[in-house]
Coordinates of C-alpha atoms in Angstrom, one line a residue:
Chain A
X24 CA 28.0 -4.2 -13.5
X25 CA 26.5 -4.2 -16.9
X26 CA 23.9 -7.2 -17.8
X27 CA 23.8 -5.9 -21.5
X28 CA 26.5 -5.4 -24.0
X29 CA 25.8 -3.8 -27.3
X30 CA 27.9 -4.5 -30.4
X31 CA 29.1 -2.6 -32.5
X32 CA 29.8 0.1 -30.6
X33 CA 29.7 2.4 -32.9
X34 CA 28.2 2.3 -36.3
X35 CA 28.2 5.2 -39.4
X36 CA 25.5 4.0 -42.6
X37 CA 24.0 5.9 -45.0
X38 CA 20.6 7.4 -45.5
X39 CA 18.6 4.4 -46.9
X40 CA 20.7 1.8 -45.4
X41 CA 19.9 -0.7 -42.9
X42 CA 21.4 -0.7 -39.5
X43 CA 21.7 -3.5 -36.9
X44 CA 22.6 -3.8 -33.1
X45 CA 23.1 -6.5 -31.3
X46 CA 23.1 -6.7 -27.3
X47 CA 24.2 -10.0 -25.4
X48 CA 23.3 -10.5 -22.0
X49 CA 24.1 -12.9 -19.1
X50 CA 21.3 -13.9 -17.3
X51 CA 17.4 -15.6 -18.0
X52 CA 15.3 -12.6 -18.1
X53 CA 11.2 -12.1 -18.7
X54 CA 11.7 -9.3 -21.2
X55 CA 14.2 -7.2 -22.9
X56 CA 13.8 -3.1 -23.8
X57 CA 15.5 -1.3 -26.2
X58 CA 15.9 2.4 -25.5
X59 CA 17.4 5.5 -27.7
X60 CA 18.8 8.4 -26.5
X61 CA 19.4 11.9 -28.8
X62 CA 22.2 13.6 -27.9
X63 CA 22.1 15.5 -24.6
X64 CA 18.9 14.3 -24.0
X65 CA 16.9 11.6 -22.0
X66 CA 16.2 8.0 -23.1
X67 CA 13.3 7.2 -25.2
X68 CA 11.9 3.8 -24.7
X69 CA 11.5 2.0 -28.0
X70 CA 9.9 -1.8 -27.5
X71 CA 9.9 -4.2 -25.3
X72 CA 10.0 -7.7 -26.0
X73 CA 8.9 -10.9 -23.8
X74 CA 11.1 -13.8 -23.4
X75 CA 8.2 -16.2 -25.1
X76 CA 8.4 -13.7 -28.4
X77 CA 11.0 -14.1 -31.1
X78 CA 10.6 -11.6 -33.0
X79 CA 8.8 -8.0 -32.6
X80 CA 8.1 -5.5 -34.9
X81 CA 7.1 -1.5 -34.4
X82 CA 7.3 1.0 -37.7
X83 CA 11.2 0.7 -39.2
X84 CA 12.1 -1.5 -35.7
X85 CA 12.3 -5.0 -35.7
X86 CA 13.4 -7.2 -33.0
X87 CA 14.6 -10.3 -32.3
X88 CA 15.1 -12.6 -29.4
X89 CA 17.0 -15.8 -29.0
X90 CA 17.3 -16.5 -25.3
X91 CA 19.4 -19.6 -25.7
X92 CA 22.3 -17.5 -27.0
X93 CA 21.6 -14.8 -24.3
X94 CA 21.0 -12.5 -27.2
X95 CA 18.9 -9.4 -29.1
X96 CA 19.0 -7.8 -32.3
X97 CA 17.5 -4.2 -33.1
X98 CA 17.3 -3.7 -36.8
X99 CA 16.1 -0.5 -38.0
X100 CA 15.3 -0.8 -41.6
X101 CA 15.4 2.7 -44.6
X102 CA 17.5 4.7 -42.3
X103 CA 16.9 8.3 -41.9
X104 CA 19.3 11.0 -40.7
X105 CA 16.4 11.7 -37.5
X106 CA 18.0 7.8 -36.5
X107 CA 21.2 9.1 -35.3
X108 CA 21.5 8.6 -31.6
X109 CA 22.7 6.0 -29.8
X110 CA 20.5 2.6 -28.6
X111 CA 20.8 0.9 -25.6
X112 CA 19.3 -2.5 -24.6
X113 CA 18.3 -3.0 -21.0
X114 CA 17.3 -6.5 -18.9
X115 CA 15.8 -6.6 -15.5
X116 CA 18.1 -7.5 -12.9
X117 CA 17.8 -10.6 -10.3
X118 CA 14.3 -11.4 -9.5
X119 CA 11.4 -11.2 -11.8
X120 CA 9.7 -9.4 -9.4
X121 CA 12.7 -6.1 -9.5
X122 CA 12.0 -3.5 -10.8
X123 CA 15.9 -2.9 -11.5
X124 CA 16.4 -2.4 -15.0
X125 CA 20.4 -2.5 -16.2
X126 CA 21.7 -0.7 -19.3
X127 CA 24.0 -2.0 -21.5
X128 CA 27.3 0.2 -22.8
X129 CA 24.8 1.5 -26.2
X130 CA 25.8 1.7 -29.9
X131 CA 26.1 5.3 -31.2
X132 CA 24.6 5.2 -34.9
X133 CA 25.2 8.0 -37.4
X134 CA 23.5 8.1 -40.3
X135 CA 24.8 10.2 -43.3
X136 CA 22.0 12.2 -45.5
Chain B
X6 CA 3.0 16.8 -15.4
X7 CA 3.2 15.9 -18.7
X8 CA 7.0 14.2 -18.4
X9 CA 9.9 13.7 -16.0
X10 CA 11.4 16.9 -15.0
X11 CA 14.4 17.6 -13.7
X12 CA 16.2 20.5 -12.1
X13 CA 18.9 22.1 -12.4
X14 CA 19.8 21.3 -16.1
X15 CA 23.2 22.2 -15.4
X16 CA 25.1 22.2 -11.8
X17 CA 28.7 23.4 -11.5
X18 CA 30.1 23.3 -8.0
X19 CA 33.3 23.0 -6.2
X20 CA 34.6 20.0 -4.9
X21 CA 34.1 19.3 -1.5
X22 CA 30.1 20.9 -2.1
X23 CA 26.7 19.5 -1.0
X24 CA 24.5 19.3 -4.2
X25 CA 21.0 18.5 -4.5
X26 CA 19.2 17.5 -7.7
X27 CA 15.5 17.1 -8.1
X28 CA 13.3 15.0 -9.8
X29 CA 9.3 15.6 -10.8
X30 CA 8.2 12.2 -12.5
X31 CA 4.8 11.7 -14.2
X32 CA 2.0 12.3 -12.1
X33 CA 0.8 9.0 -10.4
X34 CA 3.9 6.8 -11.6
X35 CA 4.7 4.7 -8.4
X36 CA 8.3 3.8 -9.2
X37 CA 11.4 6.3 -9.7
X38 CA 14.4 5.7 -10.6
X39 CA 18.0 7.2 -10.2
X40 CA 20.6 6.2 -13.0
X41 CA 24.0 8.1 -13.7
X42 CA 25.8 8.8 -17.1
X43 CA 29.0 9.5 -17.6
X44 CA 30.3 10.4 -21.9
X45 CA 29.8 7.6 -23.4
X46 CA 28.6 5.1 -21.6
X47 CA 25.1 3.8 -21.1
X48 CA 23.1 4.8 -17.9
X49 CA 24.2 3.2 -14.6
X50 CA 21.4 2.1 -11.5
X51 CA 22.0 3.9 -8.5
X52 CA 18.5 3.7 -6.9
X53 CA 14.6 3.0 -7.5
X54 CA 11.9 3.4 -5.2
X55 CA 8.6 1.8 -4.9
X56 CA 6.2 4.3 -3.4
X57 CA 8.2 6.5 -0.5
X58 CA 10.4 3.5 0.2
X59 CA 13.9 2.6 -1.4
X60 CA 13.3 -0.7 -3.1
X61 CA 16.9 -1.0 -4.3
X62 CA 19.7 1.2 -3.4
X63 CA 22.5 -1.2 -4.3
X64 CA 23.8 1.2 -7.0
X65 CA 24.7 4.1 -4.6
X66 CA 28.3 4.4 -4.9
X67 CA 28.9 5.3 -1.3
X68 CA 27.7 6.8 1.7
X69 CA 28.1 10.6 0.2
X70 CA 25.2 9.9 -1.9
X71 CA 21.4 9.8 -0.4
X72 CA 18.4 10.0 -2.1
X73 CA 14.8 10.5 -0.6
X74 CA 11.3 10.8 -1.6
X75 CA 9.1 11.5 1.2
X76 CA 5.4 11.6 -0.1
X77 CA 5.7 9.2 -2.8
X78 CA 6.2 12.0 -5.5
X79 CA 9.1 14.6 -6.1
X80 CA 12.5 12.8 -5.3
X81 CA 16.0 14.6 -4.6
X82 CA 19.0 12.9 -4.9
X83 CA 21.7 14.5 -2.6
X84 CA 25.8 14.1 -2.9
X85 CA 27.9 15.5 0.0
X86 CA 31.8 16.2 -0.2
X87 CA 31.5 16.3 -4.3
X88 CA 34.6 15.0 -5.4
X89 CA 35.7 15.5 -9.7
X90 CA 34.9 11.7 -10.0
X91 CA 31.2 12.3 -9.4
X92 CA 30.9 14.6 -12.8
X93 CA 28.5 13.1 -15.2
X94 CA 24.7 13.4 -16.1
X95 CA 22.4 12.3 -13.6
X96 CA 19.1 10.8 -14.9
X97 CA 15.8 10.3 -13.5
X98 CA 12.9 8.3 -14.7
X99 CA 9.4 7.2 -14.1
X100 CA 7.3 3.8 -14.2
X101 CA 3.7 3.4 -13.4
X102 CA 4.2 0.3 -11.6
X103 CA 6.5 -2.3 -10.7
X104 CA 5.3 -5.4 -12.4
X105 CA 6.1 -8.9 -11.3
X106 CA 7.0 -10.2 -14.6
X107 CA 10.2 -6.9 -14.5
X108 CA 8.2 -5.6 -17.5
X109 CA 8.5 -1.8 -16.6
X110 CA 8.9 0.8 -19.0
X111 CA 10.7 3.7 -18.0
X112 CA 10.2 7.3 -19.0
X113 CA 12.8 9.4 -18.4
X114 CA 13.7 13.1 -17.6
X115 CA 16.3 15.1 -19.7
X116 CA 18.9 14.8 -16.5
X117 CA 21.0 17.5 -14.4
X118 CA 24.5 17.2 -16.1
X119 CA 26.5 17.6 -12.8
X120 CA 30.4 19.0 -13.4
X121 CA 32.4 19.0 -10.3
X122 CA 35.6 21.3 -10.3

């Protein structure tokens, strides 16, 4: 079963726009990844954010945590055409100590030069 | 080597088939993982190992799907009696470790996109 769920699932801006995903899980967890994934390709690991961090930042990304809603944000911020693919959050599962990490269904972004 | 590989790129077989699909992660990673991908939908666990050992297999479907990695490196994941069901993208990735707090990035291969007929 899936710990993450991404919304929207789908999502078409254009060039220069802002784009945000949001992922709701169901369970406490220590951390929470957010990966990318071109088309036909492998996922691309993006940032990773601890459950004591609110908010997280790398380049155009920005984060956010609010584990009392059970819930992440990726923002990506001056979209570029290179951004289309789709993003998937991903939690570990169970124990801390598992190294199980489940993927949520993804949002497919397009962005429109 | 420099990234997860992952061979073959592309398997077509017959249902009813045995297929094996292989998995090279990043030199000294300790923890590999086995995730399958069907269109449009995000990856789904099958299997990680810690070392030579499966740590968690709970995401194996069903008994026709085994997966081994015998010196800690190079993993193959096998399916017997392919059925059309079993068609997506298999994935493979790499961790250095395990940590206790779950914080494990994964590194991924491109994946053997697997079409059963």
């Amino acid at each position: 079963s899936q710990q993450g769920e991404e919304d929207p699932q789908a999502l078409s801006i254009q060039e220069g726009e802002n784009a945000t995903m949001n992922c709701s899980y169901k369970t406490s967890i220590n951390n929470l990844q957010w990966y990318r994934q071109n088309s036909g390709r492998g996922l691309v690991h993006l940032i990773l954010i601890r459950s004591n961090e609110r908010e997280k930042h790398s380049g155009r990304l920005r984060v956010t945590l609010d584990t009392s809603k059970k819930s992440s944000s990726l923002l990506i911020t001056a979209s570029r055409a290179a951004d289309t693919a789709s993003y998937f959050c991903a939690t570990p599962s169970g124990s801390s100590n598992t190294g199980k990490l489940i993927f949520g269904q993804g949002t497919t972004l397009q962005v429109k030069p | 080597g420099a990234g997860v590989s992952q061979t073959p790129s592309n398997k077509v077989t017959e249902k009813g088939k045995y297929v094996e699909l292989r998995c090279d992660p990043i030199s000294g990673h300790t923890a590999l993982y086995w995730y399958r991908q069907s269109l449009g939908q995000g990856p789904e666990f099958l299997i990680y190992f810690q070392g030579t050992g499966a740590a968690d297999d709970s995401g194996l479907p069903n008994d026709r799907f085994f997966a081994v990695r015998p010196e800690g490196s190079v993993s193959t994941l096998k399916i017997q009696r392919t059925e059309r069901g079993d068609s997506a993208v298999y994935l493979c990735a790499s961790s250095l470790e395990v940590r206790s707090s779950g914080a494990n990035v994964l590194t991924f291969g491109a994946g053997s996109r697997l079409t059963v007929l």
